[in-house]
mmCIF file of C-alpha atoms in Angstrom:
data_model
loop_
_atom_site.group_PDB
_atom_site.id
_atom_site.type_symbol
_atom_site.label_atom_id
_atom_site.label_comp_id
_atom_site.label_asym_id
_atom_site.label_seq_id
_atom_site.Cartn_x
_atom_site.Cartn_y
_atom_site.Cartn_z
ATOM 1 C CA MET R 1 -14.494 -19.072 -8.932
ATOM 2 C CA PHE R 2 -16.391 -15.791 -8.550
ATOM 3 C CA TYR R 3 -14.432 -12.536 -8.319
ATOM 4 C CA TYR R 4 -17.460 -10.258 -8.039
ATOM 5 C CA VAL R 5 -21.187 -10.068 -8.712
ATOM 6 C CA ASP R 6 -22.559 -7.013 -10.496
ATOM 7 C CA GLY R 7 -26.272 -6.396 -10.714
ATOM 8 C CA THR R 8 -29.333 -5.083 -8.901
ATOM 9 C CA VAL R 9 -29.932 -5.494 -5.176
ATOM 10 C CA SER R 10 -33.148 -7.505 -4.860
ATOM 11 C CA VAL R 11 -33.135 -8.545 -1.184
ATOM 12 C CA LEU R 12 -31.484 -7.150 1.942
ATOM 13 C CA ARG R 13 -31.683 -8.933 5.265
ATOM 14 C CA GLN R 14 -29.579 -9.159 8.395
ATOM 15 C CA GLY R 15 -26.310 -10.639 7.172
ATOM 16 C CA LEU R 16 -27.559 -11.255 3.623
ATOM 17 C CA ALA R 17 -27.637 -9.392 0.326
ATOM 18 C CA VAL R 18 -29.126 -10.914 -2.828
ATOM 19 C CA ILE R 19 -27.785 -9.489 -6.076
ATOM 20 C CA ASP R 20 -29.823 -10.111 -9.241
ATOM 21 C CA CYS R 21 -27.446 -10.638 -12.162
ATOM 22 C CA GLY R 22 -29.357 -11.207 -15.399
ATOM 23 C CA GLY R 23 -32.254 -12.942 -13.699
ATOM 24 C CA VAL R 24 -30.124 -15.052 -11.342
ATOM 25 C CA GLY R 25 -30.091 -14.067 -7.676
ATOM 26 C CA TYR R 26 -26.755 -14.547 -5.915
ATOM 27 C CA ALA R 27 -27.162 -14.809 -2.150
ATOM 28 C CA CYS R 28 -24.146 -13.170 -0.524
ATOM 29 C CA HIS R 29 -23.486 -13.334 3.193
ATOM 30 C CA ALA R 30 -22.413 -9.801 4.090
ATOM 31 C CA SER R 31 -21.419 -7.646 7.034
ATOM 32 C CA GLN R 32 -23.588 -4.838 8.333
ATOM 33 C CA ASN R 33 -20.892 -2.513 7.004
ATOM 34 C CA THR R 34 -21.619 -3.712 3.447
ATOM 35 C CA ILE R 35 -25.404 -4.004 3.833
ATOM 36 C CA SER R 36 -25.652 -0.424 5.145
ATOM 37 C CA LYS R 37 -24.226 0.813 1.845
ATOM 38 C CA LEU R 38 -26.713 -1.059 -0.345
ATOM 39 C CA LYS R 39 -30.289 -0.228 -1.352
ATOM 40 C CA VAL R 40 -32.962 -2.520 -2.747
ATOM 41 C CA GLY R 41 -33.511 -1.765 -6.437
ATOM 42 C CA ALA R 42 -30.141 -0.025 -6.826
ATOM 43 C CA LYS R 43 -27.145 -1.257 -8.798
ATOM 44 C CA ALA R 44 -24.292 -2.756 -6.820
ATOM 45 C CA ARG R 45 -21.041 -4.638 -7.291
ATOM 46 C CA LEU R 46 -19.809 -6.871 -4.504
ATOM 47 C CA LEU R 47 -16.411 -8.526 -4.414
ATOM 48 C CA THR R 48 -16.872 -12.146 -3.455
ATOM 49 C CA TYR R 49 -15.307 -15.046 -1.604
ATOM 50 C CA LEU R 50 -16.585 -18.590 -2.146
ATOM 51 C CA ASN R 51 -16.372 -20.785 0.936
ATOM 52 C CA VAL R 52 -16.672 -24.532 0.331
ATOM 53 C CA ARG R 53 -17.127 -26.938 3.228
ATOM 54 C CA GLU R 54 -18.560 -30.445 3.361
ATOM 55 C CA GLY R 55 -20.310 -30.030 0.035
ATOM 56 C CA ILE R 56 -21.822 -26.659 1.019
ATOM 57 C CA PHE R 57 -21.064 -23.621 -1.121
ATOM 58 C CA GLU R 58 -21.408 -20.229 0.578
ATOM 59 C CA LEU R 59 -20.821 -16.935 -1.167
ATOM 60 C CA TYR R 60 -19.618 -13.925 0.831
ATOM 61 C CA GLY R 61 -19.890 -10.383 -0.519
ATOM 62 C CA PHE R 62 -17.836 -7.271 0.266
ATOM 63 C CA ILE R 63 -18.293 -3.616 -0.558
ATOM 64 C CA ASP R 64 -14.588 -3.008 -1.249
ATOM 65 C CA GLU R 65 -11.101 -4.524 -1.405
ATOM 66 C CA GLU R 66 -10.228 -3.440 2.142
ATOM 67 C CA GLU R 67 -13.152 -5.310 3.662
ATOM 68 C CA LYS R 68 -12.438 -8.447 1.628
ATOM 69 C CA SER R 69 -8.753 -8.295 2.573
ATOM 70 C CA CYS R 70 -9.628 -8.046 6.284
ATOM 71 C CA PHE R 71 -12.038 -10.967 5.951
ATOM 72 C CA GLU R 72 -9.395 -13.161 4.311
ATOM 73 C CA MET R 73 -6.824 -12.217 6.944
ATOM 74 C CA MET R 74 -9.180 -13.106 9.783
ATOM 75 C CA ILE R 75 -10.279 -16.490 8.442
ATOM 76 C CA GLY R 76 -6.567 -17.310 8.213
ATOM 77 C CA VAL R 77 -6.415 -17.097 12.002
ATOM 78 C CA SER R 78 -6.854 -20.413 13.805
ATOM 79 C CA GLY R 79 -10.382 -20.801 15.153
ATOM 80 C CA VAL R 80 -11.898 -17.929 13.145
ATOM 81 C CA GLY R 81 -14.492 -18.936 10.561
ATOM 82 C CA PRO R 82 -16.279 -16.860 7.903
ATOM 83 C CA LYS R 83 -19.317 -16.144 10.093
ATOM 84 C CA ALA R 84 -17.108 -14.911 12.948
ATOM 85 C CA ALA R 85 -15.125 -12.712 10.544
ATOM 86 C CA LEU R 86 -18.349 -11.132 9.234
ATOM 87 C CA SER R 87 -19.553 -10.572 12.792
ATOM 88 C CA ILE R 88 -16.370 -8.648 13.554
ATOM 89 C CA LEU R 89 -16.564 -6.607 10.338
ATOM 90 C CA SER R 90 -20.116 -5.626 11.263
ATOM 91 C CA VAL R 91 -18.886 -3.804 14.381
ATOM 92 C CA ALA R 92 -15.350 -2.986 13.220
ATOM 93 C CA PRO R 93 -15.091 -1.908 9.557
ATOM 94 C CA PRO R 94 -11.619 -2.188 7.954
ATOM 95 C CA ASP R 95 -10.256 1.107 9.292
ATOM 96 C CA ARG R 96 -11.266 0.322 12.892
ATOM 97 C CA LEU R 97 -10.165 -3.305 12.618
ATOM 98 C CA ALA R 98 -6.711 -2.346 11.358
ATOM 99 C CA LEU R 99 -6.355 0.223 14.139
ATOM 100 C CA SER R 100 -7.451 -2.345 16.742
ATOM 101 C CA ILE R 101 -4.770 -4.742 15.507
ATOM 102 C CA ILE R 102 -2.045 -2.079 15.624
ATOM 103 C CA THR R 103 -3.028 -0.810 19.081
ATOM 104 C CA GLY R 104 -3.802 -4.251 20.540
ATOM 105 C CA ASP R 105 -7.397 -3.270 21.305
ATOM 106 C CA GLU R 106 -9.136 -6.654 21.549
ATOM 107 C CA LYS R 107 -12.073 -5.043 23.396
ATOM 108 C CA MET R 108 -13.259 -3.582 20.105
ATOM 109 C CA LEU R 109 -13.437 -7.088 18.619
ATOM 110 C CA THR R 110 -15.318 -8.576 21.581
ATOM 111 C CA GLN R 111 -18.214 -6.215 20.803
ATOM 112 C CA ALA R 112 -19.036 -8.585 17.938
ATOM 113 C CA PRO R 113 -21.614 -11.292 18.809
ATOM 114 C CA GLY R 114 -19.958 -14.653 19.385
ATOM 115 C CA ILE R 115 -16.436 -13.258 19.743
ATOM 116 C CA GLY R 116 -14.877 -13.930 23.126
ATOM 117 C CA LYS R 117 -11.740 -12.481 24.667
ATOM 118 C CA LYS R 118 -9.506 -15.431 23.713
ATOM 119 C CA ILE R 119 -10.453 -15.320 20.021
ATOM 120 C CA ALA R 120 -10.087 -11.532 19.970
ATOM 121 C CA GLN R 121 -6.607 -11.761 21.514
ATOM 122 C CA ARG R 122 -5.604 -14.451 19.013
ATOM 123 C CA ILE R 123 -6.727 -12.306 16.070
ATOM 124 C CA VAL R 124 -4.783 -9.291 17.321
ATOM 125 C CA LEU R 125 -1.628 -11.281 18.086
ATOM 126 C CA GLU R 126 -1.547 -13.345 14.887
ATOM 127 C CA LEU R 127 -2.328 -10.445 12.558
ATOM 128 C CA ARG R 128 0.194 -8.183 14.250
ATOM 129 C CA ASP R 129 2.793 -10.905 13.814
ATOM 130 C CA LYS R 130 2.087 -10.956 10.079
ATOM 131 C CA MET R 131 3.507 -7.456 9.912
ATOM 132 C CA SER R 132 7.254 -7.603 10.220
ATOM 133 C CA LYS R 133 9.012 -5.508 12.856
ATOM 134 C CA GLU R 134 10.740 -3.710 10.002
ATOM 135 C CA GLN R 135 7.378 -2.560 8.620
ATOM 136 C CA LEU R 136 6.177 -1.242 11.974
ATOM 137 C CA GLU R 137 9.482 0.502 12.699
ATOM 138 C CA SER R 138 9.555 1.966 9.201
ATOM 139 C CA ALA R 139 6.005 3.278 9.554
ATOM 140 C CA GLY R 140 6.887 4.826 12.894
ATOM 141 C CA SER R 141 10.049 6.515 11.656
ATOM 142 C CA SER R 142 8.442 7.978 8.533
ATOM 143 C CA ALA R 143 5.155 9.174 9.997
ATOM 144 C CA PRO R 144 6.492 12.044 12.145
ATOM 145 C CA ALA R 145 7.574 13.982 9.065
ATOM 146 C CA VAL R 146 4.052 13.771 7.697
ATOM 147 C CA ALA R 147 2.607 14.664 11.076
ATOM 148 C CA ALA R 148 4.791 17.750 11.272
ATOM 149 C CA GLU R 149 3.582 18.880 7.862
ATOM 150 C CA SER R 150 -0.070 18.438 8.792
ATOM 151 C CA SER R 151 0.233 19.607 12.411
ATOM 152 C CA GLY R 152 -1.315 16.362 13.633
ATOM 153 C CA GLY R 153 -0.409 14.131 16.525
ATOM 154 C CA VAL R 154 2.642 12.036 15.789
ATOM 155 C CA ASN R 155 1.270 8.932 17.521
ATOM 156 C CA HIS R 156 -2.044 9.029 15.657
ATOM 157 C CA THR R 157 -0.241 9.496 12.361
ATOM 158 C CA GLN R 158 2.081 6.570 13.068
ATOM 159 C CA GLU R 159 -0.912 4.398 13.933
ATOM 160 C CA ALA R 160 -2.704 5.441 10.743
ATOM 161 C CA VAL R 161 0.301 4.565 8.550
ATOM 162 C CA ALA R 162 0.728 1.182 10.234
ATOM 163 C CA ALA R 163 -3.008 0.452 9.966
ATOM 164 C CA LEU R 164 -3.023 1.234 6.240
ATOM 165 C CA MET R 165 -0.126 -1.182 5.845
ATOM 166 C CA VAL R 166 -2.185 -3.862 7.620
ATOM 167 C CA LEU R 167 -4.859 -3.252 4.980
ATOM 168 C CA GLY R 168 -2.336 -4.094 2.263
ATOM 169 C CA TYR R 169 -1.078 -0.672 1.178
ATOM 170 C CA THR R 170 2.622 0.029 0.937
ATOM 171 C CA GLN R 171 4.269 2.554 3.202
ATOM 172 C CA ALA R 172 4.823 4.842 0.196
ATOM 173 C CA GLU R 173 1.107 4.699 -0.721
ATOM 174 C CA ALA R 174 0.079 5.409 2.870
ATOM 175 C CA LEU R 175 2.407 8.383 3.201
ATOM 176 C CA HIS R 176 1.359 9.761 -0.190
ATOM 177 C CA ALA R 177 -2.339 9.529 0.762
ATOM 178 C CA MET R 178 -1.620 11.380 3.999
ATOM 179 C CA LYS R 179 -0.218 14.411 2.202
ATOM 180 C CA GLY R 180 -2.622 17.312 2.189
ATOM 181 C CA ILE R 181 -4.693 15.977 5.085
ATOM 182 C CA ASP R 182 -4.980 18.383 7.993
ATOM 183 C CA ALA R 183 -4.568 15.848 10.791
ATOM 184 C CA ALA R 184 -4.612 18.422 13.607
ATOM 185 C CA GLY R 185 -6.978 17.170 16.292
ATOM 186 C CA LEU R 186 -8.003 14.098 14.290
ATOM 187 C CA GLU R 187 -8.115 10.641 15.799
ATOM 188 C CA ALA R 188 -6.256 7.872 13.992
ATOM 189 C CA ASP R 189 -9.442 6.246 12.656
ATOM 190 C CA GLU R 190 -10.530 9.501 10.996
ATOM 191 C CA ILE R 191 -7.082 9.934 9.416
ATOM 192 C CA ILE R 192 -7.368 6.385 8.057
ATOM 193 C CA ARG R 193 -10.849 7.065 6.627
ATOM 194 C CA GLN R 194 -9.645 10.178 4.811
ATOM 195 C CA CYS R 195 -6.636 8.316 3.438
ATOM 196 C CA LEU R 196 -8.813 5.438 2.235
ATOM 197 C CA LYS R 197 -11.089 7.863 0.354
ATOM 198 C CA LYS R 198 -8.046 9.179 -1.514
ATOM 199 C CA LEU R 199 -6.596 5.715 -2.138
ATOM 200 C CA VAL R 200 -9.874 4.365 -3.552
ATOM 201 C CA LYS R 201 -10.051 7.249 -6.048
ATOM 202 C CA GLN R 202 -6.562 6.529 -7.385
#
């Protein structure tokens, strides 16, 4: 129903951003990741997701496509609702979330309020299963060549490629974004951040 809201930020609270669009304030539930990038009185565009349940309409707002994609993936996991997904995104932005899924690090997810070990394990297992073995093997076999070019660690580069694929990018896009990045000494999450900056500009 709503793809995005574009207007002026009028209210910012914990978990909530109100965007004034032509005199109408749209209350968007949002992660701390999104709220930290907004400023009252400044222009903003949030991608949105409308959740309808028992006659209640709730609008969720996201700072970019990656965050929205992660949100939609998580609420597709059994037992994970919108509020839980936002809680996770508040402590694990898209790059960290994707890396946690690839590396099986459920401890990162349990840092989010209300997220226990069982739910965290389910998220990691189900989302990893959504990536075919072929994708993971392909990412692993292609990444070393990029790592050699950039003098980075092969394992971190493989993880970064696989994580970008979790976020919805193709292997070709991930490898292209990695070109020119000096990955020497960089952790996987930093490689992902640099790649995302390049991908967003494209």
